[in-house]
CSV table of C-alpha atoms in Angstrom, one decimal:
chain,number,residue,atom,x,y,z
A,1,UNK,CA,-8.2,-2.1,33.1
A,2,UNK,CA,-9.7,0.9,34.1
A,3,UNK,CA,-13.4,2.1,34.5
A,4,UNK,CA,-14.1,6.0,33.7
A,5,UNK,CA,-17.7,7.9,33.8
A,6,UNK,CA,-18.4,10.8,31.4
A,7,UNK,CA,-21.9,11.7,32.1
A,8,UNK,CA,-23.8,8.8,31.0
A,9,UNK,CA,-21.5,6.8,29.3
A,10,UNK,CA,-19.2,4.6,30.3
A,11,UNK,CA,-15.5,4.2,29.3
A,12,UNK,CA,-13.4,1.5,29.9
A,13,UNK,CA,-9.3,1.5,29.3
A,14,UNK,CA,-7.4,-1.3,28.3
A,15,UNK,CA,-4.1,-2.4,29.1
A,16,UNK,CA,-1.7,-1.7,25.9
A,17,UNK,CA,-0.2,-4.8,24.5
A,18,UNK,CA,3.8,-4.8,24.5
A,19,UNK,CA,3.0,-4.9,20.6
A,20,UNK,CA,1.6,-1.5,21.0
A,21,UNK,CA,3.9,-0.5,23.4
A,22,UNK,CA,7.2,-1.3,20.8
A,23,UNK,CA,4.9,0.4,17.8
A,24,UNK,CA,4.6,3.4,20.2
A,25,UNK,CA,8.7,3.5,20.8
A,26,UNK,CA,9.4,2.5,17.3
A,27,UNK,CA,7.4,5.5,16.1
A,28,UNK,CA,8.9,7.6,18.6
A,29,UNK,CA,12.6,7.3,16.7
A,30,UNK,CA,11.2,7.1,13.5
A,31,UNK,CA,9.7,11.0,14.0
A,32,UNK,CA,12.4,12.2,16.4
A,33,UNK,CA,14.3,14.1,13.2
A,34,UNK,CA,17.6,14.4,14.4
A,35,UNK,CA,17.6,12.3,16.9
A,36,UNK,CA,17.3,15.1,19.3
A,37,UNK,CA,16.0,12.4,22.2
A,38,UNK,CA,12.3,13.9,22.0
A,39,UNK,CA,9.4,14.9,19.9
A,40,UNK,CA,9.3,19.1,18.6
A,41,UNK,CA,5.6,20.1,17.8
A,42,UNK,CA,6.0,19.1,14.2
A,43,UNK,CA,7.7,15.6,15.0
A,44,UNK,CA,4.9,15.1,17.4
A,45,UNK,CA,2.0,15.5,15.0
A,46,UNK,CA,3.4,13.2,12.3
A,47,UNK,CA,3.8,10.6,15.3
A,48,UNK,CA,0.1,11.1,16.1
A,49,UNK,CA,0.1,10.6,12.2
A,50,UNK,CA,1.4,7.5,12.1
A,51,UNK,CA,-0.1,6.0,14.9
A,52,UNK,CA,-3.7,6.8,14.6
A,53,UNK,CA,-4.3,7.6,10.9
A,54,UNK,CA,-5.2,11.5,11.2
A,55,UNK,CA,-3.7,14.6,11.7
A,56,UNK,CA,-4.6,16.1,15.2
A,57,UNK,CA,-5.7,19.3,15.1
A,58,UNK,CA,-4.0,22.6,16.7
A,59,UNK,CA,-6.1,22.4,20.2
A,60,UNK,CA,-5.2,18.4,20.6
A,61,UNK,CA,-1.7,19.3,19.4
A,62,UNK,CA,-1.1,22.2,22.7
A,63,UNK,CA,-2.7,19.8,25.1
A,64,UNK,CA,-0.6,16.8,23.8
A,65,UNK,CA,2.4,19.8,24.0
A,66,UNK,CA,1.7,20.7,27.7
A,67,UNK,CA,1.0,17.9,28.8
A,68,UNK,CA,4.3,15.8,27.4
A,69,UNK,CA,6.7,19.0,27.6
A,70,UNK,CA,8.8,18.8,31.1
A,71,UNK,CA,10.9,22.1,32.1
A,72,UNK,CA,14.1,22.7,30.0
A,73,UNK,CA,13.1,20.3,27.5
A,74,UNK,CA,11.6,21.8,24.1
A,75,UNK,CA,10.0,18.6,23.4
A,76,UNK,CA,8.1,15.7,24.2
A,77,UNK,CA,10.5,12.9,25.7
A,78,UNK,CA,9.8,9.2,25.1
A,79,UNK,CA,8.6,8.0,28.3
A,80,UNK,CA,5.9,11.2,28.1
A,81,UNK,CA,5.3,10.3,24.7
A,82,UNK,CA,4.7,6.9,25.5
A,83,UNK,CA,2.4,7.3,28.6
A,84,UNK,CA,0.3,10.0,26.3
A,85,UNK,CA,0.1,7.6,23.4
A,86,UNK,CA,-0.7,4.9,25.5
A,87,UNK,CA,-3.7,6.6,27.3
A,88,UNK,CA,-4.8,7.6,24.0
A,89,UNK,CA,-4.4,3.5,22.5
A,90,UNK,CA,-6.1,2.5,25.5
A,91,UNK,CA,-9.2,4.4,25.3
A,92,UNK,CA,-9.7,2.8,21.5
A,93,UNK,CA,-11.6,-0.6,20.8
A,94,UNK,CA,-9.5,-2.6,18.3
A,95,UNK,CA,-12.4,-5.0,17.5
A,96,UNK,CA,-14.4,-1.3,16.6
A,97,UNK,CA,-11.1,-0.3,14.2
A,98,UNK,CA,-11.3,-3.5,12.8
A,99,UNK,CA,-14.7,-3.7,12.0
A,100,UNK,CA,-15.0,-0.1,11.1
A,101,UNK,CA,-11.8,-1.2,7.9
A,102,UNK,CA,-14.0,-4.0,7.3
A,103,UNK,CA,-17.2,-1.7,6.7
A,104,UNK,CA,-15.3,0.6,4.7
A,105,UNK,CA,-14.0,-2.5,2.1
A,106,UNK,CA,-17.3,-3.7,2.4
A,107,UNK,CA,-19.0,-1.7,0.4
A,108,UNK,CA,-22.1,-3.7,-0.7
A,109,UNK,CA,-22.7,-4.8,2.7
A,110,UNK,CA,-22.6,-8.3,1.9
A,111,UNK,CA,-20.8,-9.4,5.7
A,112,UNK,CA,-18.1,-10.7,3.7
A,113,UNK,CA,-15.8,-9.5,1.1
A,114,UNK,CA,-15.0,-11.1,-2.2
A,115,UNK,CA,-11.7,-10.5,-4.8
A,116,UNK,CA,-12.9,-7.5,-6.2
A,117,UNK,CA,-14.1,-5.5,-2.8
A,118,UNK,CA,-10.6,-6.5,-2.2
A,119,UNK,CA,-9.3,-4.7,-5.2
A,120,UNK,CA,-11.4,-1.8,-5.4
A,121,UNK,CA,-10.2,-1.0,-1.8
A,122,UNK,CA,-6.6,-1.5,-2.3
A,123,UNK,CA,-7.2,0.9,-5.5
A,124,UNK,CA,-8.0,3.3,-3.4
A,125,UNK,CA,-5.8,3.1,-0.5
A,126,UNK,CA,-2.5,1.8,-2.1
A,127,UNK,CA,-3.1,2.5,-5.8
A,128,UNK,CA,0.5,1.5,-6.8
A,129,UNK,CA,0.2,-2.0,-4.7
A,130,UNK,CA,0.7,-4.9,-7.8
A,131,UNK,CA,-2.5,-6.7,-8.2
A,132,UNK,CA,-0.5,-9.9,-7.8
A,133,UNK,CA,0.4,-9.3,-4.2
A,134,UNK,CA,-3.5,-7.8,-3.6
A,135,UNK,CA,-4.7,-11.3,-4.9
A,136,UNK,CA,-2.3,-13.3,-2.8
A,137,UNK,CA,-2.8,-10.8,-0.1
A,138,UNK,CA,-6.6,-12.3,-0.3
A,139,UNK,CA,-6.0,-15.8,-1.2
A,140,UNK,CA,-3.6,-15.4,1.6
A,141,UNK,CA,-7.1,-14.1,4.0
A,142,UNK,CA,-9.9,-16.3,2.4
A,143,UNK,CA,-8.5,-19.4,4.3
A,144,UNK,CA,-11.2,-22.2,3.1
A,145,UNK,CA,-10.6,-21.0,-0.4
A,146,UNK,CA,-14.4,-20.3,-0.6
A,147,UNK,CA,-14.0,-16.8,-2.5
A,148,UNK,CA,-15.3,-14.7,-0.2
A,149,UNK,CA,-13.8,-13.0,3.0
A,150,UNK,CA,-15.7,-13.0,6.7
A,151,UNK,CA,-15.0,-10.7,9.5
A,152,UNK,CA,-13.3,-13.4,11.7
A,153,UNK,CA,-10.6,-14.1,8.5
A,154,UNK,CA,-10.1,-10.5,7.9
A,155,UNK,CA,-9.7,-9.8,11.9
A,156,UNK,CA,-7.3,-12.6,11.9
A,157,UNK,CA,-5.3,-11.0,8.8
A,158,UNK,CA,-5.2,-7.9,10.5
A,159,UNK,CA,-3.8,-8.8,13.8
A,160,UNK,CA,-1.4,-11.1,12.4
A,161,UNK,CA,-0.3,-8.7,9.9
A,162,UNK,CA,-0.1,-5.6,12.8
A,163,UNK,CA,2.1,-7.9,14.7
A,164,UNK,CA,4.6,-8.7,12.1
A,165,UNK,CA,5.0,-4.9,10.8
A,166,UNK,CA,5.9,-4.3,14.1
A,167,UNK,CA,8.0,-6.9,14.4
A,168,UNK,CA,10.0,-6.2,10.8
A,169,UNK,CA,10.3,-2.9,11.5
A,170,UNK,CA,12.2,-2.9,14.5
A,171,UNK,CA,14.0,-5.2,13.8
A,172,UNK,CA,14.7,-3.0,10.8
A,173,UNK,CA,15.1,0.3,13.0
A,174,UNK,CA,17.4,-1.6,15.6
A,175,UNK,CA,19.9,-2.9,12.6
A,176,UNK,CA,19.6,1.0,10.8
A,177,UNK,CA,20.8,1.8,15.0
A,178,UNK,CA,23.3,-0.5,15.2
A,179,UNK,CA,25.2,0.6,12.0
A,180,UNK,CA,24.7,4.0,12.8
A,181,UNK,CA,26.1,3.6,16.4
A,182,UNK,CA,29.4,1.2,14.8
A,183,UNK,CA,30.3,4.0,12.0
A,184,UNK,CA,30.4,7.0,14.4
């Protein structure tokens, strides 16, 4: 963990969790178009995309560029990619994410969310989503079976659900790999 001072705040960096560190990787191949072996500009941004949740803007994009660009290489490579990401994971609060999603499907400020806050939020965000897998998505979280959601359940959902994407997908990318390495 490291300690850094801007003016009068303080920030602290994390380690990244190997979790992080595979989502960073897998990420990395899934935008590398081509498999060209690194990021262009273009590839890079959806990365940041995909990773973070927004799309960085032009000035974020050239420093990311400059700084993750080595001579003779167009591109950002992985290791570069990875260190950059990584820096960037560190310096966010997971806790703060979570409870910042929580917030957002809380939206009567209740401190806990019940079936339809559940709904109306997956509406919104994934308006397609059956209502089937949205209600056993939440009987799934409310864990008592009391009808109504706290923080520490919906943390819980979250970081086991985080850790199982990232699981499933590699696994997914390595087999999509694997037959694409035995057909060549």
């Amino acid at each position: 963990m490291q300690i850094f001072t801007t003016g009068r705040s303080v920030k602290i960096e994390r380690e990244i969790s190997n979790a992080e560190r595979k989502k960073i990787e897998l990420v990395f191949h899934q935008c590398d178009v081509g498999q060209k072996g690194y990021l262009s500009r273009e590839d890079l941004k959806i990365a940041v995309v995909m990773l973070f949740g927004y799309k960085p803007s032009k000035s974020e994009t050239n420093v990311l560029m400059e700084n993750g660009t080595i001579k003779d290489c167009p591109g950002v490579l992985l290791e570069r990619f990875a260190s950059l990401m990584g820096r960037k994971m560190s310096a966010e609060d997971p806790y703060e994410k979570t409870r910042q999603i929580f917030r957002a499907f809380d939206v009567h400020c209740r401190g806990f969310l019940k079936l339809d806050d559940f709904k109306s939020a997956f509406k919104r965000v994934a308006p397609r989503l059956p209502e089937r897998t949205v209600l056993e998505a939440f009987r799934h979280a409310d864990r008592d079976s009391d009808g109504h959601i706290s923080f520490k359940d919906f943390e819980n959902v979250i970081s086991y659900g985080l850790a199982n994407i990232c699981s499933s997908t590699q696994n997914k990318s390595l087999e999509t790999a694997s037959e694409n390495n035995t057909s060549n």
